[in-house]
Every structure is written in C-alpha cells, then in structure tokens.
Short mmCIF file of N, CA and C in Angstrom, two decimals:
data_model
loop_
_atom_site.label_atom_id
_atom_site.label_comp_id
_atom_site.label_asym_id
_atom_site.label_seq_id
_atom_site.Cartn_x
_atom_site.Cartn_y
_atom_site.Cartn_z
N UNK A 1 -12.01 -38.40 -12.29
CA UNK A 1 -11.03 -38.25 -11.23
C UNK A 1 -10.04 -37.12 -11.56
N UNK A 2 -9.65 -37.25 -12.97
CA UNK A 2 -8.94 -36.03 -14.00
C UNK A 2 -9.38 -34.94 -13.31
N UNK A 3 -10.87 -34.34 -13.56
CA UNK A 3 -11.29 -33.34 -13.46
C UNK A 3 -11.70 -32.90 -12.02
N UNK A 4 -11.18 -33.75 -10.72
CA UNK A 4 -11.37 -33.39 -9.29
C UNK A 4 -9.74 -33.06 -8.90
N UNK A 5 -8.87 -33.51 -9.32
CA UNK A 5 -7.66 -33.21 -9.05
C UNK A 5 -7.22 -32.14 -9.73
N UNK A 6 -7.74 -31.33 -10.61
CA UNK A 6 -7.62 -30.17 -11.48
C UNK A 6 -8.00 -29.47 -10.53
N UNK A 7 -9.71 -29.48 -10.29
CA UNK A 7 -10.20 -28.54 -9.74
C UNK A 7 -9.86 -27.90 -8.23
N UNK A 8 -9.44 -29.13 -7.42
CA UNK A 8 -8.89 -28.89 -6.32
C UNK A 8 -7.50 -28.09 -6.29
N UNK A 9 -6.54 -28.64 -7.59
CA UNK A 9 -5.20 -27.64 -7.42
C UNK A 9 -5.13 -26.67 -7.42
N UNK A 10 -6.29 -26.09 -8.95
CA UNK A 10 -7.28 -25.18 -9.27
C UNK A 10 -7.17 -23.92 -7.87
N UNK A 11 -8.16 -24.14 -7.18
CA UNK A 11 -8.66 -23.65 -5.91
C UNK A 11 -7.22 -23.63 -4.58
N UNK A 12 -6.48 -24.65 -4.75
CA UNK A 12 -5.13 -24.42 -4.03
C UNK A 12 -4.60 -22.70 -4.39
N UNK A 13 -4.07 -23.01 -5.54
CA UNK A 13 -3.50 -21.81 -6.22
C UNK A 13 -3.92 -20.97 -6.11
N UNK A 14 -5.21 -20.59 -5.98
CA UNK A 14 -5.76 -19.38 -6.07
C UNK A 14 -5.63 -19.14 -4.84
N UNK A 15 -5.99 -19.61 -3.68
CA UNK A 15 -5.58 -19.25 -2.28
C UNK A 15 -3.88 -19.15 -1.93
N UNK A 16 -3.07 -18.99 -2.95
CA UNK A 16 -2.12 -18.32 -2.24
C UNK A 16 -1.76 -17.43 -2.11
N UNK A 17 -0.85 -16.85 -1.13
CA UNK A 17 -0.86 -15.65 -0.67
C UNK A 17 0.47 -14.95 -1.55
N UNK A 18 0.49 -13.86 -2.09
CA UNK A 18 0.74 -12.89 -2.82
C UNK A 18 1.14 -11.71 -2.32
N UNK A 19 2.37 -11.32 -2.71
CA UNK A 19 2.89 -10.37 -2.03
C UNK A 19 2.60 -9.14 -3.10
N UNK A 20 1.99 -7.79 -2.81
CA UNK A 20 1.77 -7.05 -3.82
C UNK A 20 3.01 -5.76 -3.42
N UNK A 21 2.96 -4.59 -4.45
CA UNK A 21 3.70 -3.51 -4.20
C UNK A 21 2.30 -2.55 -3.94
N UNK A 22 2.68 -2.01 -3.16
CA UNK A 22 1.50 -0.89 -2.63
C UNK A 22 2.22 0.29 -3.46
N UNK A 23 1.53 0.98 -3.78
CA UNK A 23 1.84 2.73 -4.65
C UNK A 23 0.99 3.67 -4.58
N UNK A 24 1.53 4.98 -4.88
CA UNK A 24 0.92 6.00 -3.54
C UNK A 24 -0.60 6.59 -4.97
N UNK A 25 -1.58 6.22 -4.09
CA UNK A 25 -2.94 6.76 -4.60
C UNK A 25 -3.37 8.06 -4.68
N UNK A 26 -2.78 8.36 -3.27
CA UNK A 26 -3.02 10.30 -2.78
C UNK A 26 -2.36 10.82 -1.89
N UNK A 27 -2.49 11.75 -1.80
CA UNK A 27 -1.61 12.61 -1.09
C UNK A 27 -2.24 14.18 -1.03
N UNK A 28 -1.97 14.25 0.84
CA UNK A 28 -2.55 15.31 1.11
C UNK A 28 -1.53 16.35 2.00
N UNK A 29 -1.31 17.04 1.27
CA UNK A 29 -0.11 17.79 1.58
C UNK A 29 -0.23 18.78 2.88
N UNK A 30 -1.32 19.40 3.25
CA UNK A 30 -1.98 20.08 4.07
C UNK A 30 -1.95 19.06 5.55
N UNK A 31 -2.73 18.14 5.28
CA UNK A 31 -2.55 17.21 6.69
C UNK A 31 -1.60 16.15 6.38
N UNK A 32 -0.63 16.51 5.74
CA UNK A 32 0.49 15.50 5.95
C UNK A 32 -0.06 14.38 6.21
N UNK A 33 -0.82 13.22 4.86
CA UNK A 33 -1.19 11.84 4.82
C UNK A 33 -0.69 11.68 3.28
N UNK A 34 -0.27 10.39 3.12
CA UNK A 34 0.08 9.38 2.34
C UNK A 34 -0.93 8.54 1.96
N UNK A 35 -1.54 7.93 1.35
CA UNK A 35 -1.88 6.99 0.92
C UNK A 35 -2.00 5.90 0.10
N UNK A 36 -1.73 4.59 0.09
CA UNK A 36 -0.71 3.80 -0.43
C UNK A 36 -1.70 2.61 -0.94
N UNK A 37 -1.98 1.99 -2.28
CA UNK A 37 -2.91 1.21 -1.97
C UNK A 37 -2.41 -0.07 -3.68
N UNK A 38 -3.18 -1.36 -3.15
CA UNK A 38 -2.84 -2.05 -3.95
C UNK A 38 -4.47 -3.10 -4.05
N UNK A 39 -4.36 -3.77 -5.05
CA UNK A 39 -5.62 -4.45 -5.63
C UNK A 39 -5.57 -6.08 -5.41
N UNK A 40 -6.26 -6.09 -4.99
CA UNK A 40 -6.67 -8.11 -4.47
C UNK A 40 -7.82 -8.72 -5.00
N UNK A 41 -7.26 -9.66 -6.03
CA UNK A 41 -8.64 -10.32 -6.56
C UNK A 41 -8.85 -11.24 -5.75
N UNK A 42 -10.83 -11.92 -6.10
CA UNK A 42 -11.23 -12.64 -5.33
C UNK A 42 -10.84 -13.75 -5.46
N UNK A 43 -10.40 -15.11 -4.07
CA UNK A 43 -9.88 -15.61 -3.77
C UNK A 43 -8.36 -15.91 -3.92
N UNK A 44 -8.08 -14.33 -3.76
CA UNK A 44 -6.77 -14.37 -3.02
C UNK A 44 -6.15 -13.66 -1.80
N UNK A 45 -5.27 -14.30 -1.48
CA UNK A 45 -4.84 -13.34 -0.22
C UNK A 45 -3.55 -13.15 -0.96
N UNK A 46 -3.65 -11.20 -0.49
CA UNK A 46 -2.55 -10.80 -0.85
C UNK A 46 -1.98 -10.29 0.50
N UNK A 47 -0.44 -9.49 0.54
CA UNK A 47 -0.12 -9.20 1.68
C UNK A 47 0.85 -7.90 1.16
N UNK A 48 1.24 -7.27 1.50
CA UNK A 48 2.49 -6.21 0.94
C UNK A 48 3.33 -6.03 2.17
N UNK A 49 4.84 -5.54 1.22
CA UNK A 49 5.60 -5.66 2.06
C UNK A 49 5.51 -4.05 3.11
N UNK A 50 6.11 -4.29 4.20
CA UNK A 50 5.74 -3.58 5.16
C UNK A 50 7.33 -2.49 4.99
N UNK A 51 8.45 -2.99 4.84
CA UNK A 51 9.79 -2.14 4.69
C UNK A 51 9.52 -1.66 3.58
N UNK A 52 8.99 -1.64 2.24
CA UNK A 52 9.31 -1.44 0.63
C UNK A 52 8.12 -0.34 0.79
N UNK A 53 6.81 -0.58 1.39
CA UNK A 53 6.14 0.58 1.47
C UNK A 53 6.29 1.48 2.54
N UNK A 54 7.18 1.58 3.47
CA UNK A 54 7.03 2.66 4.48
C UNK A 54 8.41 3.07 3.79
N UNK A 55 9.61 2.52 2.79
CA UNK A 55 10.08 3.25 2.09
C UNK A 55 9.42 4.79 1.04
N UNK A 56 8.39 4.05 0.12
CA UNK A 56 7.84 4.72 -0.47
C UNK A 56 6.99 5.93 -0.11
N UNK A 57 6.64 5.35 1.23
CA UNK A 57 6.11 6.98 2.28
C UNK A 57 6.74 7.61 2.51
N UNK A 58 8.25 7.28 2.65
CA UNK A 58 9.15 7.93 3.26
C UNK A 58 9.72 8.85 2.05
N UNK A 59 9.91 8.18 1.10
CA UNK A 59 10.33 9.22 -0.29
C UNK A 59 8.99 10.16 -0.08
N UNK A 60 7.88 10.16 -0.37
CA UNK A 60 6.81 10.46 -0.97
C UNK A 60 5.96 11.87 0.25
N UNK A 61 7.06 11.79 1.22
CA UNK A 61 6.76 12.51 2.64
C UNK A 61 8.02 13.69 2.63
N UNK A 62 9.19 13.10 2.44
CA UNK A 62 10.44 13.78 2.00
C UNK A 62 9.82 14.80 1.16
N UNK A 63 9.49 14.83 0.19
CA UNK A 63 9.20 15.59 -1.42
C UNK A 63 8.43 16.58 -0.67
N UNK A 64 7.40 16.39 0.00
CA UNK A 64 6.86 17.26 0.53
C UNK A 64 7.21 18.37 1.30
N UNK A 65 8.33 17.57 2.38
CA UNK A 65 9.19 18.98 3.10
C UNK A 65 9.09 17.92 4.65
N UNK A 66 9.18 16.94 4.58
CA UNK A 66 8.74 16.14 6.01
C UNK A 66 9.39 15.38 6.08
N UNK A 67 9.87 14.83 7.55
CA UNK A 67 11.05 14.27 7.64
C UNK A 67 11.49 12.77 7.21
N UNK A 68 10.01 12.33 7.66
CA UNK A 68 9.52 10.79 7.56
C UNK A 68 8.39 10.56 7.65
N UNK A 69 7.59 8.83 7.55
CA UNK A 69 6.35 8.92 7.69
C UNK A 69 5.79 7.52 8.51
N UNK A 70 4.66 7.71 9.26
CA UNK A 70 4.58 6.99 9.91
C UNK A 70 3.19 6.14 10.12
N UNK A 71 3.11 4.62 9.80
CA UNK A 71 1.93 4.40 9.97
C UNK A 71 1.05 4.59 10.44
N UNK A 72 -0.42 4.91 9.49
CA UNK A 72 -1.37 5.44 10.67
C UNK A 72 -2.66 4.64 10.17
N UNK A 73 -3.22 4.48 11.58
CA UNK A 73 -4.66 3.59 11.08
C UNK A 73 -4.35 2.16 10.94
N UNK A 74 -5.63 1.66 10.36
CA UNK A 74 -5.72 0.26 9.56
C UNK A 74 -5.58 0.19 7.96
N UNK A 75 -5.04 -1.05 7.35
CA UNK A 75 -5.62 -0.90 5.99
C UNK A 75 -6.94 -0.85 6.21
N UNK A 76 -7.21 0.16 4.86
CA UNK A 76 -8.85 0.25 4.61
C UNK A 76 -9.38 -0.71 3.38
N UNK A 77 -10.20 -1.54 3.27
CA UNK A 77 -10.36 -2.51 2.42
C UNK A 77 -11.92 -1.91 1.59
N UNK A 78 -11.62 -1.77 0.75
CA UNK A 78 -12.61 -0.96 -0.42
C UNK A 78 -13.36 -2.07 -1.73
N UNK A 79 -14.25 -2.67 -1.93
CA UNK A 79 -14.60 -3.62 -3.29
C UNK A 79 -15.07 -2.64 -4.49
N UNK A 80 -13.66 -2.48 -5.34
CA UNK A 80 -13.80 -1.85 -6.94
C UNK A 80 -14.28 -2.47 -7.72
N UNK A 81 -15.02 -3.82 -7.39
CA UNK A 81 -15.55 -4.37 -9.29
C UNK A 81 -16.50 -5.43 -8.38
N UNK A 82 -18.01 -5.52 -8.37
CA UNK A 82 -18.91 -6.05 -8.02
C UNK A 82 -19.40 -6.85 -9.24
N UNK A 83 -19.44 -8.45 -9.08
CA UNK A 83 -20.55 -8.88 -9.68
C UNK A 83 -21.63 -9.83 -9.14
N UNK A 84 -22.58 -9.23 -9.10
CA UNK A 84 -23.93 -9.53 -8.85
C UNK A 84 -23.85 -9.33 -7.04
N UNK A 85 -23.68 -10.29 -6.43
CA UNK A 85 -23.49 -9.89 -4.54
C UNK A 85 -22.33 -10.11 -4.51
N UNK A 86 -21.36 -10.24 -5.63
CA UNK A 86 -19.65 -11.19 -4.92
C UNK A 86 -18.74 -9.74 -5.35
N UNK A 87 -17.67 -9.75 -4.35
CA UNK A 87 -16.72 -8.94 -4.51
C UNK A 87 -15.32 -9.45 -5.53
N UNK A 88 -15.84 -9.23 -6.52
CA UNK A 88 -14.60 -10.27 -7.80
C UNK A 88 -12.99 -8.84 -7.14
N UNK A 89 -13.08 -7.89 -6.76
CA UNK A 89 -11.34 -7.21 -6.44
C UNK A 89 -11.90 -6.61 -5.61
N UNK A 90 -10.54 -6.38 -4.85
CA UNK A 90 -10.71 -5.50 -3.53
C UNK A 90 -9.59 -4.41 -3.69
N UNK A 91 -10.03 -3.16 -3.10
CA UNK A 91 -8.74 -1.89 -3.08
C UNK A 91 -8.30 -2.03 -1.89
N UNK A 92 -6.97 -2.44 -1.29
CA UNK A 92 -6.60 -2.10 0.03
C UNK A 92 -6.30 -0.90 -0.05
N UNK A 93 -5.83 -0.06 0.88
CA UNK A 93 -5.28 1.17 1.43
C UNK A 93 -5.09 1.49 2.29
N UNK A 94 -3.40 1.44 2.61
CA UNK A 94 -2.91 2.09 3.54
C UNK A 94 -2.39 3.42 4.22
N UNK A 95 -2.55 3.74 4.95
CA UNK A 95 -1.99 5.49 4.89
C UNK A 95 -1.09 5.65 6.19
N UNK A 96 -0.42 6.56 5.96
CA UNK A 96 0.62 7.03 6.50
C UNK A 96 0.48 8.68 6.89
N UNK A 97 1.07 9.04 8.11
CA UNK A 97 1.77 10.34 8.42
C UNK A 97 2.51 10.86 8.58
N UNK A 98 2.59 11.96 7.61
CA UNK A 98 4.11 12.89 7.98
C UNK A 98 4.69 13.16 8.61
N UNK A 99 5.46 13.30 8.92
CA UNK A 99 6.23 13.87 10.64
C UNK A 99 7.56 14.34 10.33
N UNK A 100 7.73 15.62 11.56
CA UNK A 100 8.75 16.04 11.45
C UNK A 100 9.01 16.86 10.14
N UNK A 101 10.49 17.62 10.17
CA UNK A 101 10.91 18.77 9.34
C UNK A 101 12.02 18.39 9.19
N UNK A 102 11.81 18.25 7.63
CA UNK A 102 13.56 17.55 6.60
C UNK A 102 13.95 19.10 6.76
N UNK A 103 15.40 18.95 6.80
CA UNK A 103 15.68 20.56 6.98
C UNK A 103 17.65 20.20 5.63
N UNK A 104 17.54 21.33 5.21
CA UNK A 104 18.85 21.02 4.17
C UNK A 104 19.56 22.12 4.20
N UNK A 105 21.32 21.36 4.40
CA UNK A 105 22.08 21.98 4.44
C UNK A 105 22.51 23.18 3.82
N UNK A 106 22.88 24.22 4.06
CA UNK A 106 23.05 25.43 3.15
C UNK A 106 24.41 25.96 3.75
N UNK A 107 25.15 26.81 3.29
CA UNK A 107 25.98 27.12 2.76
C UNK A 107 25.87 28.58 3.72
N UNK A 108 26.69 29.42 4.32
CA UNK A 108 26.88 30.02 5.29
C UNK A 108 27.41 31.03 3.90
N UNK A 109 26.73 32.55 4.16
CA UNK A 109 27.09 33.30 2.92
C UNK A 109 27.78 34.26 3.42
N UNK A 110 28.84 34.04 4.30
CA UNK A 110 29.98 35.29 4.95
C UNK A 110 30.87 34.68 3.99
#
C-alpha cells in the first residue's frame, strides 16, 4: 500500500506545472528576431513568464538599435534528448520582433 501511495505522489509531482526563465538563444540582427528559449523535461509542464521575457526582448532589441519587441509566432517546441521513441526534454522557443527606432538624446553643438 506503502509503495502505491509513493508512486502516485511520485507522478503528482512530476505533473506540476513550473514556471521557467526563458533566455535569449539567438539573435538576428538583420531581420530584427529574438529568440528566447527554455527546457522542459518529460512529464512536466512548464510555463514562462510572459512580462519577465518580453522584458528580456526588450533589453536584448534595445542593444541592437530598436525600440522594442514584439511577440511573434507560436512557441516552437523542439525534443533535445531522445530515448528510444520517448521525448525525455523538450526545447521551447519563443521569438520575438524588433520594432521601431530607439533614438538618443544628444547634445546640440552650437
């Protein structure tokens, strides 16, 4: 009975949902995209936060020369570590677009 009430909590736990930090994978400076991605093992659901990473686009879009950035697409869901037919991790990835022209103050030289 020990070992059915283990196994079941077991399997609880692992199905909970998990908030990850997404961090930027690539970046394409030319077509102004972001890409933001974080790792999900099997049987879990993870989720990321939606303000903390369109922050990080937003720094990561800035640097570039752009004003802000703006979701684009779907996450793309990628399996990095196969064993045998089962997907033991998954790569999410999200991406983003640049937009707009950060423009900085300067100094009037009369």
């Amino acid at each position: 009975m020990k070992r059915i009430v283990v196994a079941a909590s077991l399997l609880l736990l692992a199905g909970c949902t998990m908030t990850k930090q997404a961090e930027v994978s690539s970046v394409d400076t030319i077509s102004g995209l972001v890409r933001l991605s974080y790792n999900q093992s099997m049987m879990q659901t993870a989720k990321y936060d939606t303000y903390t990473a369109q922050g990080t686009a937003n720094k990561q879009c800035q640097q570039m020369g752009y004003a802000t950035a703006v979701p684009y697409g779907q996450p793309v869901q990628t399996c990095s570590l196969i064993s045998g037919s089962l997907c033991m991790n998954t790569k999410v990835t999200i991406q983003y677009q640049c937009r707009g022209v950060a423009f900085t103050q300067t100094k009037p030289t009369w």
